């Protein structure tokens, strides 16, 4: 559910958004006991930040600030858009690999009786390696965006310690 200006989470997001130079996103509280938070939206003007009730129970204010700043850094860095583009490209590469697989199975890569199409080894390598390469690229982009959000959170809050302590605490839950 969306929380309004009277809620402490809303006040924290407002304060951190100003420090990050972002417009105030919508703020949601999710009735779930697991400690989690995330940001979404196609750009900063249409962003939303959500936190679970579980994370509010587990973390102290300094730790929660680190986590919320991390999510705001994702918004500031356009990571939601970048992740969507990376996922779309990965899906396109995987679809192409599947098309090649079916073409190889049903002989669609050879022109009738001619023997000038790609060899079986090239087809197998493409079918196997293309999806793996797409997944690896998507994972590398995701990891780099997480590291950038960690650095952005430290810059927004002024210290990395809240986020570090939050991650340790969440990992122990």
JSON list of C-alpha atoms in Angstrom, two decimals:
[
{"chain": "A", "resi": 1, "resn": "UNK", "atom": "CA", "xyz": [0.00, 0.00, 0.00]},
{"chain": "A", "resi": 2, "resn": "UNK", "atom": "CA", "xyz": [1.18, 3.52, -0.71]},
{"chain": "A", "resi": 3, "resn": "UNK", "atom": "CA", "xyz": [2.28, 5.45, 2.36]},
{"chain": "A", "resi": 4, "resn": "UNK", "atom": "CA", "xyz": [1.77, 9.18, 2.78]},
{"chain": "A", "resi": 5, "resn": "UNK", "atom": "CA", "xyz": [3.76, 12.06, 4.19]},
{"chain": "A", "resi": 6, "resn": "UNK", "atom": "CA", "xyz": [2.99, 11.14, 7.81]},
{"chain": "A", "resi": 7, "resn": "UNK", "atom": "CA", "xyz": [4.78, 7.78, 7.63]},
{"chain": "A", "resi": 8, "resn": "UNK", "atom": "CA", "xyz": [8.44, 7.58, 8.78]},
{"chain": "A", "resi": 9, "resn": "UNK", "atom": "CA", "xyz": [9.41, 5.63, 5.62]},
{"chain": "A", "resi": 10, "resn": "UNK", "atom": "CA", "xyz": [7.95, 8.41, 3.46]},
{"chain": "A", "resi": 11, "resn": "UNK", "atom": "CA", "xyz": [9.91, 11.03, 5.40]},
{"chain": "A", "resi": 12, "resn": "UNK", "atom": "CA", "xyz": [13.14, 9.04, 4.98]},
{"chain": "A", "resi": 13, "resn": "UNK", "atom": "CA", "xyz": [12.63, 8.58, 1.22]},
{"chain": "A", "resi": 14, "resn": "UNK", "atom": "CA", "xyz": [11.82, 12.30, 0.88]},
{"chain": "A", "resi": 15, "resn": "UNK", "atom": "CA", "xyz": [15.00, 13.32, 2.73]},
{"chain": "A", "resi": 16, "resn": "UNK", "atom": "CA", "xyz": [17.20, 10.91, 0.76]},
{"chain": "A", "resi": 17, "resn": "UNK", "atom": "CA", "xyz": [15.59, 11.85, -2.58]},
{"chain": "A", "resi": 18, "resn": "UNK", "atom": "CA", "xyz": [16.47, 15.47, -1.96]},
{"chain": "A", "resi": 19, "resn": "UNK", "atom": "CA", "xyz": [20.09, 14.50, -1.16]},
{"chain": "A", "resi": 20, "resn": "UNK", "atom": "CA", "xyz": [20.21, 12.44, -4.36]},
{"chain": "A", "resi": 21, "resn": "UNK", "atom": "CA", "xyz": [18.78, 15.28, -6.45]},
{"chain": "A", "resi": 22, "resn": "UNK", "atom": "CA", "xyz": [15.74, 13.23, -7.42]},
{"chain": "A", "resi": 23, "resn": "UNK", "atom": "CA", "xyz": [12.04, 14.07, -7.49]},
{"chain": "A", "resi": 24, "resn": "UNK", "atom": "CA", "xyz": [10.09, 12.42, -4.70]},
{"chain": "A", "resi": 25, "resn": "UNK", "atom": "CA", "xyz": [9.08, 8.90, -5.79]},
{"chain": "A", "resi": 26, "resn": "UNK", "atom": "CA", "xyz": [5.93, 7.17, -4.66]},
{"chain": "A", "resi": 27, "resn": "UNK", "atom": "CA", "xyz": [6.56, 5.13, -1.52]},
{"chain": "A", "resi": 28, "resn": "UNK", "atom": "CA", "xyz": [5.00, 1.74, -0.81]},
{"chain": "A", "resi": 29, "resn": "UNK", "atom": "CA", "xyz": [4.98, -0.54, 2.22]},
{"chain": "A", "resi": 30, "resn": "UNK", "atom": "CA", "xyz": [4.52, -4.21, 1.42]},
{"chain": "A", "resi": 31, "resn": "UNK", "atom": "CA", "xyz": [2.92, -6.40, 4.11]},
{"chain": "A", "resi": 32, "resn": "UNK", "atom": "CA", "xyz": [5.53, -9.16, 3.95]},
{"chain": "A", "resi": 33, "resn": "UNK", "atom": "CA", "xyz": [7.74, -10.42, 6.79]},
{"chain": "A", "resi": 34, "resn": "UNK", "atom": "CA", "xyz": [10.82, -10.97, 4.60]},
{"chain": "A", "resi": 35, "resn": "UNK", "atom": "CA", "xyz": [13.36, -8.13, 4.67]},
{"chain": "A", "resi": 36, "resn": "UNK", "atom": "CA", "xyz": [13.43, -6.58, 1.21]},
{"chain": "A", "resi": 37, "resn": "UNK", "atom": "CA", "xyz": [13.27, -3.30, -0.68]},
{"chain": "A", "resi": 38, "resn": "UNK", "atom": "CA", "xyz": [13.27, -2.35, -4.34]},
{"chain": "A", "resi": 39, "resn": "UNK", "atom": "CA", "xyz": [12.80, 0.53, -6.74]},
{"chain": "A", "resi": 40, "resn": "UNK", "atom": "CA", "xyz": [11.00, 0.59, -10.05]},
{"chain": "A", "resi": 41, "resn": "UNK", "atom": "CA", "xyz": [9.87, 3.01, -12.72]},
{"chain": "A", "resi": 42, "resn": "UNK", "atom": "CA", "xyz": [10.90, 3.95, -16.23]},
{"chain": "A", "resi": 43, "resn": "UNK", "atom": "CA", "xyz": [12.57, 7.18, -15.08]},
{"chain": "A", "resi": 44, "resn": "UNK", "atom": "CA", "xyz": [13.02, 9.35, -11.99]},
{"chain": "A", "resi": 45, "resn": "UNK", "atom": "CA", "xyz": [9.73, 11.17, -12.57]},
{"chain": "A", "resi": 46, "resn": "UNK", "atom": "CA", "xyz": [7.81, 7.89, -12.55]},
{"chain": "A", "resi": 47, "resn": "UNK", "atom": "CA", "xyz": [9.75, 6.02, -9.87]},
{"chain": "A", "resi": 48, "resn": "UNK", "atom": "CA", "xyz": [8.49, 4.15, -6.86]},
{"chain": "A", "resi": 49, "resn": "UNK", "atom": "CA", "xyz": [10.36, 2.80, -3.86]},
{"chain": "A", "resi": 50, "resn": "UNK", "atom": "CA", "xyz": [8.95, -0.11, -1.88]},
{"chain": "A", "resi": 51, "resn": "UNK", "atom": "CA", "xyz": [10.00, -1.72, 1.38]},
{"chain": "A", "resi": 52, "resn": "UNK", "atom": "CA", "xyz": [8.56, -4.67, 3.23]},
{"chain": "A", "resi": 53, "resn": "UNK", "atom": "CA", "xyz": [7.34, -4.56, 6.79]},
{"chain": "A", "resi": 54, "resn": "UNK", "atom": "CA", "xyz": [10.01, -7.18, 7.48]},
{"chain": "A", "resi": 55, "resn": "UNK", "atom": "CA", "xyz": [12.86, -4.85, 6.57]},
{"chain": "A", "resi": 56, "resn": "UNK", "atom": "CA", "xyz": [11.43, -2.14, 8.81]},
{"chain": "A", "resi": 57, "resn": "UNK", "atom": "CA", "xyz": [11.46, -4.59, 11.70]},
{"chain": "A", "resi": 58, "resn": "UNK", "atom": "CA", "xyz": [14.95, -5.97, 11.07]},
{"chain": "A", "resi": 59, "resn": "UNK", "atom": "CA", "xyz": [16.98, -2.82, 10.33]},
{"chain": "A", "resi": 60, "resn": "UNK", "atom": "CA", "xyz": [17.66, 0.26, 12.41]},
{"chain": "A", "resi": 61, "resn": "UNK", "atom": "CA", "xyz": [17.26, 3.73, 10.90]},
{"chain": "A", "resi": 62, "resn": "UNK", "atom": "CA", "xyz": [20.88, 4.07, 9.73]},
{"chain": "A", "resi": 63, "resn": "UNK", "atom": "CA", "xyz": [20.79, 0.66, 8.03]},
{"chain": "A", "resi": 64, "resn": "UNK", "atom": "CA", "xyz": [17.42, 1.36, 6.41]},
{"chain": "A", "resi": 65, "resn": "UNK", "atom": "CA", "xyz": [18.77, 4.67, 5.10]},
{"chain": "A", "resi": 66, "resn": "UNK", "atom": "CA", "xyz": [21.60, 2.77, 3.41]},
{"chain": "A", "resi": 67, "resn": "UNK", "atom": "CA", "xyz": [19.16, 0.37, 1.75]},
{"chain": "A", "resi": 68, "resn": "UNK", "atom": "CA", "xyz": [16.75, 3.11, 0.63]},
{"chain": "A", "resi": 69, "resn": "UNK", "atom": "CA", "xyz": [19.68, 5.18, -0.70]},
{"chain": "A", "resi": 70, "resn": "UNK", "atom": "CA", "xyz": [20.81, 2.09, -2.65]},
{"chain": "A", "resi": 71, "resn": "UNK", "atom": "CA", "xyz": [17.36, 1.86, -4.25]},
{"chain": "A", "resi": 72, "resn": "UNK", "atom": "CA", "xyz": [17.35, 5.59, -5.03]},
{"chain": "A", "resi": 73, "resn": "UNK", "atom": "CA", "xyz": [20.78, 5.20, -6.64]},
{"chain": "A", "resi": 74, "resn": "UNK", "atom": "CA", "xyz": [19.21, 2.61, -8.97]},
{"chain": "A", "resi": 75, "resn": "UNK", "atom": "CA", "xyz": [16.62, 5.24, -9.94]},
{"chain": "A", "resi": 76, "resn": "UNK", "atom": "CA", "xyz": [19.24, 7.97, -10.42]},
{"chain": "A", "resi": 77, "resn": "UNK", "atom": "CA", "xyz": [21.43, 5.66, -12.54]},
{"chain": "A", "resi": 78, "resn": "UNK", "atom": "CA", "xyz": [18.49, 4.56, -14.76]},
{"chain": "A", "resi": 79, "resn": "UNK", "atom": "CA", "xyz": [19.20, 0.95, -13.79]},
{"chain": "A", "resi": 80, "resn": "UNK", "atom": "CA", "xyz": [15.60, -0.18, -14.25]},
{"chain": "A", "resi": 81, "resn": "UNK", "atom": "CA", "xyz": [15.75, 0.91, -17.91]},
{"chain": "A", "resi": 82, "resn": "UNK", "atom": "CA", "xyz": [19.24, -0.54, -18.41]},
{"chain": "A", "resi": 83, "resn": "UNK", "atom": "CA", "xyz": [18.16, -3.86, -16.88]},
{"chain": "A", "resi": 84, "resn": "UNK", "atom": "CA", "xyz": [15.08, -3.97, -19.08]},
{"chain": "A", "resi": 85, "resn": "UNK", "atom": "CA", "xyz": [17.11, -3.34, -22.23]},
{"chain": "A", "resi": 86, "resn": "UNK", "atom": "CA", "xyz": [19.68, -5.99, -21.22]},
{"chain": "A", "resi": 87, "resn": "UNK", "atom": "CA", "xyz": [16.91, -8.53, -20.53]},
{"chain": "A", "resi": 88, "resn": "UNK", "atom": "CA", "xyz": [15.29, -7.76, -23.89]},
{"chain": "A", "resi": 89, "resn": "UNK", "atom": "CA", "xyz": [18.56, -8.20, -25.77]},
{"chain": "A", "resi": 90, "resn": "UNK", "atom": "CA", "xyz": [19.26, -11.46, -23.91]},
{"chain": "A", "resi": 91, "resn": "UNK", "atom": "CA", "xyz": [15.77, -12.73, -24.78]},
{"chain": "A", "resi": 92, "resn": "UNK", "atom": "CA", "xyz": [16.28, -11.79, -28.44]},
{"chain": "A", "resi": 93, "resn": "UNK", "atom": "CA", "xyz": [19.61, -13.64, -28.56]},
{"chain": "A", "resi": 94, "resn": "UNK", "atom": "CA", "xyz": [18.03, -16.70, -26.94]},
{"chain": "A", "resi": 95, "resn": "UNK", "atom": "CA", "xyz": [15.14, -16.59, -29.40]},
{"chain": "A", "resi": 96, "resn": "UNK", "atom": "CA", "xyz": [17.60, -16.40, -32.28]},
{"chain": "A", "resi": 97, "resn": "UNK", "atom": "CA", "xyz": [19.45, -19.42, -30.88]},
{"chain": "A", "resi": 98, "resn": "UNK", "atom": "CA", "xyz": [16.17, -21.34, -30.66]},
{"chain": "A", "resi": 99, "resn": "UNK", "atom": "CA", "xyz": [15.34, -20.43, -34.26]},
{"chain": "A", "resi": 100, "resn": "UNK", "atom": "CA", "xyz": [18.75, -21.69, -35.34]},
{"chain": "A", "resi": 101, "resn": "UNK", "atom": "CA", "xyz": [18.16, -24.88, -33.37]},
{"chain": "A", "resi": 102, "resn": "UNK", "atom": "CA", "xyz": [14.87, -25.54, -35.16]},
{"chain": "A", "resi": 103, "resn": "UNK", "atom": "CA", "xyz": [16.40, -24.58, -38.49]},
{"chain": "A", "resi": 104, "resn": "UNK", "atom": "CA", "xyz": [19.15, -27.12, -37.90]},
{"chain": "A", "resi": 105, "resn": "UNK", "atom": "CA", "xyz": [16.66, -29.81, -36.88]},
{"chain": "A", "resi": 106, "resn": "UNK", "atom": "CA", "xyz": [14.36, -29.25, -39.87]},
{"chain": "A", "resi": 107, "resn": "UNK", "atom": "CA", "xyz": [17.08, -28.45, -42.42]},
{"chain": "A", "resi": 108, "resn": "UNK", "atom": "CA", "xyz": [16.08, -24.83, -42.90]},
{"chain": "A", "resi": 109, "resn": "UNK", "atom": "CA", "xyz": [19.68, -23.61, -43.00]},
{"chain": "A", "resi": 110, "resn": "UNK", "atom": "CA", "xyz": [20.60, -25.43, -46.19]},
{"chain": "A", "resi": 111, "resn": "UNK", "atom": "CA", "xyz": [19.33, -24.53, -49.63]},
{"chain": "A", "resi": 112, "resn": "UNK", "atom": "CA", "xyz": [17.76, -27.79, -50.74]},
{"chain": "A", "resi": 113, "resn": "UNK", "atom": "CA", "xyz": [20.43, -30.32, -51.70]},
{"chain": "A", "resi": 114, "resn": "UNK", "atom": "CA", "xyz": [23.26, -27.78, -51.69]},
{"chain": "A", "resi": 115, "resn": "UNK", "atom": "CA", "xyz": [25.94, -28.26, -49.08]},
{"chain": "A", "resi": 116, "resn": "UNK", "atom": "CA", "xyz": [26.90, -24.61, -48.52]},
{"chain": "A", "resi": 117, "resn": "UNK", "atom": "CA", "xyz": [25.18, -23.95, -45.17]},
{"chain": "A", "resi": 118, "resn": "UNK", "atom": "CA", "xyz": [26.93, -23.73, -41.82]},
{"chain": "A", "resi": 119, "resn": "UNK", "atom": "CA", "xyz": [28.47, -26.95, -40.61]},
{"chain": "A", "resi": 120, "resn": "UNK", "atom": "CA", "xyz": [26.99, -28.96, -37.76]},
{"chain": "A", "resi": 121, "resn": "UNK", "atom": "CA", "xyz": [29.73, -27.90, -35.33]},
{"chain": "A", "resi": 122, "resn": "UNK", "atom": "CA", "xyz": [29.09, -24.20, -36.04]},
{"chain": "A", "resi": 123, "resn": "UNK", "atom": "CA", "xyz": [25.36, -24.71, -35.53]},
{"chain": "A", "resi": 124, "resn": "UNK", "atom": "CA", "xyz": [25.86, -26.56, -32.23]},
{"chain": "A", "resi": 125, "resn": "UNK", "atom": "CA", "xyz": [28.28, -23.91, -30.97]},
{"chain": "A", "resi": 126, "resn": "UNK", "atom": "CA", "xyz": [25.84, -21.14, -31.88]},
{"chain": "A", "resi": 127, "resn": "UNK", "atom": "CA", "xyz": [22.89, -22.93, -30.31]},
{"chain": "A", "resi": 128, "resn": "UNK", "atom": "CA", "xyz": [24.79, -23.59, -27.07]},
{"chain": "A", "resi": 129, "resn": "UNK", "atom": "CA", "xyz": [27.05, -20.56, -26.75]},
{"chain": "A", "resi": 130, "resn": "UNK", "atom": "CA", "xyz": [24.66, -17.76, -27.79]},
{"chain": "A", "resi": 131, "resn": "UNK", "atom": "CA", "xyz": [22.24, -18.21, -24.86]},
{"chain": "A", "resi": 132, "resn": "UNK", "atom": "CA", "xyz": [25.14, -18.67, -22.43]},
{"chain": "A", "resi": 133, "resn": "UNK", "atom": "CA", "xyz": [26.80, -15.49, -23.70]},
{"chain": "A", "resi": 134, "resn": "UNK", "atom": "CA", "xyz": [23.52, -13.58, -23.40]},
{"chain": "A", "resi": 135, "resn": "UNK", "atom": "CA", "xyz": [23.03, -14.74, -19.81]},
{"chain": "A", "resi": 136, "resn": "UNK", "atom": "CA", "xyz": [26.63, -13.89, -18.89]},
{"chain": "A", "resi": 137, "resn": "UNK", "atom": "CA", "xyz": [26.35, -10.41, -20.37]},
{"chain": "A", "resi": 138, "resn": "UNK", "atom": "CA", "xyz": [23.06, -9.81, -18.57]},
{"chain": "A", "resi": 139, "resn": "UNK", "atom": "CA", "xyz": [24.57, -11.02, -15.27]},
{"chain": "A", "resi": 140, "resn": "UNK", "atom": "CA", "xyz": [27.65, -8.81, -15.74]},
{"chain": "A", "resi": 141, "resn": "UNK", "atom": "CA", "xyz": [25.47, -5.76, -16.40]},
{"chain": "A", "resi": 142, "resn": "UNK", "atom": "CA", "xyz": [23.35, -6.57, -13.35]},
{"chain": "A", "resi": 143, "resn": "UNK", "atom": "CA", "xyz": [26.40, -6.92, -11.09]},
{"chain": "A", "resi": 144, "resn": "UNK", "atom": "CA", "xyz": [27.96, -3.70, -12.34]},
{"chain": "A", "resi": 145, "resn": "UNK", "atom": "CA", "xyz": [24.69, -1.83, -11.73]},
{"chain": "A", "resi": 146, "resn": "UNK", "atom": "CA", "xyz": [24.55, -3.23, -8.17]},
{"chain": "A", "resi": 147, "resn": "UNK", "atom": "CA", "xyz": [28.09, -2.04, -7.47]},
{"chain": "A", "resi": 148, "resn": "UNK", "atom": "CA", "xyz": [27.24, 1.40, -8.87]},
{"chain": "A", "resi": 149, "resn": "UNK", "atom": "CA", "xyz": [24.13, 1.55, -6.67]},
{"chain": "A", "resi": 150, "resn": "UNK", "atom": "CA", "xyz": [26.23, 0.61, -3.62]},
{"chain": "A", "resi": 151, "resn": "UNK", "atom": "CA", "xyz": [28.63, 3.46, -4.38]},
{"chain": "A", "resi": 152, "resn": "UNK", "atom": "CA", "xyz": [25.72, 5.80, -5.05]},
{"chain": "A", "resi": 153, "resn": "UNK", "atom": "CA", "xyz": [24.12, 4.90, -1.72]},
{"chain": "A", "resi": 154, "resn": "UNK", "atom": "CA", "xyz": [27.34, 5.69, 0.14]},
{"chain": "A", "resi": 155, "resn": "UNK", "atom": "CA", "xyz": [27.50, 9.04, -1.64]},
{"chain": "A", "resi": 156, "resn": "UNK", "atom": "CA", "xyz": [23.83, 9.89, -0.91]},
{"chain": "A", "resi": 157, "resn": "UNK", "atom": "CA", "xyz": [24.03, 8.95, 2.78]},
{"chain": "A", "resi": 158, "resn": "UNK", "atom": "CA", "xyz": [27.62, 10.05, 3.27]},
{"chain": "A", "resi": 159, "resn": "UNK", "atom": "CA", "xyz": [28.89, 6.68, 4.46]},
{"chain": "A", "resi": 160, "resn": "UNK", "atom": "CA", "xyz": [28.83, 3.05, 3.30]},
{"chain": "A", "resi": 161, "resn": "UNK", "atom": "CA", "xyz": [28.50, 1.66, 6.83]},
{"chain": "A", "resi": 162, "resn": "UNK", "atom": "CA", "xyz": [24.69, 1.65, 7.08]},
{"chain": "A", "resi": 163, "resn": "UNK", "atom": "CA", "xyz": [24.31, -0.34, 3.87]},
{"chain": "A", "resi": 164, "resn": "UNK", "atom": "CA", "xyz": [27.14, -2.72, 4.79]},
{"chain": "A", "resi": 165, "resn": "UNK", "atom": "CA", "xyz": [25.61, -3.41, 8.21]},
{"chain": "A", "resi": 166, "resn": "UNK", "atom": "CA", "xyz": [22.15, -3.80, 6.65]},
{"chain": "A", "resi": 167, "resn": "UNK", "atom": "CA", "xyz": [23.41, -6.38, 4.15]},
{"chain": "A", "resi": 168, "resn": "UNK", "atom": "CA", "xyz": [25.14, -8.33, 6.90]},
{"chain": "A", "resi": 169, "resn": "UNK", "atom": "CA", "xyz": [21.99, -8.29, 9.02]},
{"chain": "A", "resi": 170, "resn": "UNK", "atom": "CA", "xyz": [19.73, -9.29, 6.13]},
{"chain": "A", "resi": 171, "resn": "UNK", "atom": "CA", "xyz": [22.12, -12.09, 5.16]},
{"chain": "A", "resi": 172, "resn": "UNK", "atom": "CA", "xyz": [21.94, -13.45, 8.71]},
{"chain": "A", "resi": 173, "resn": "UNK", "atom": "CA", "xyz": [18.11, -13.55, 8.70]}
]
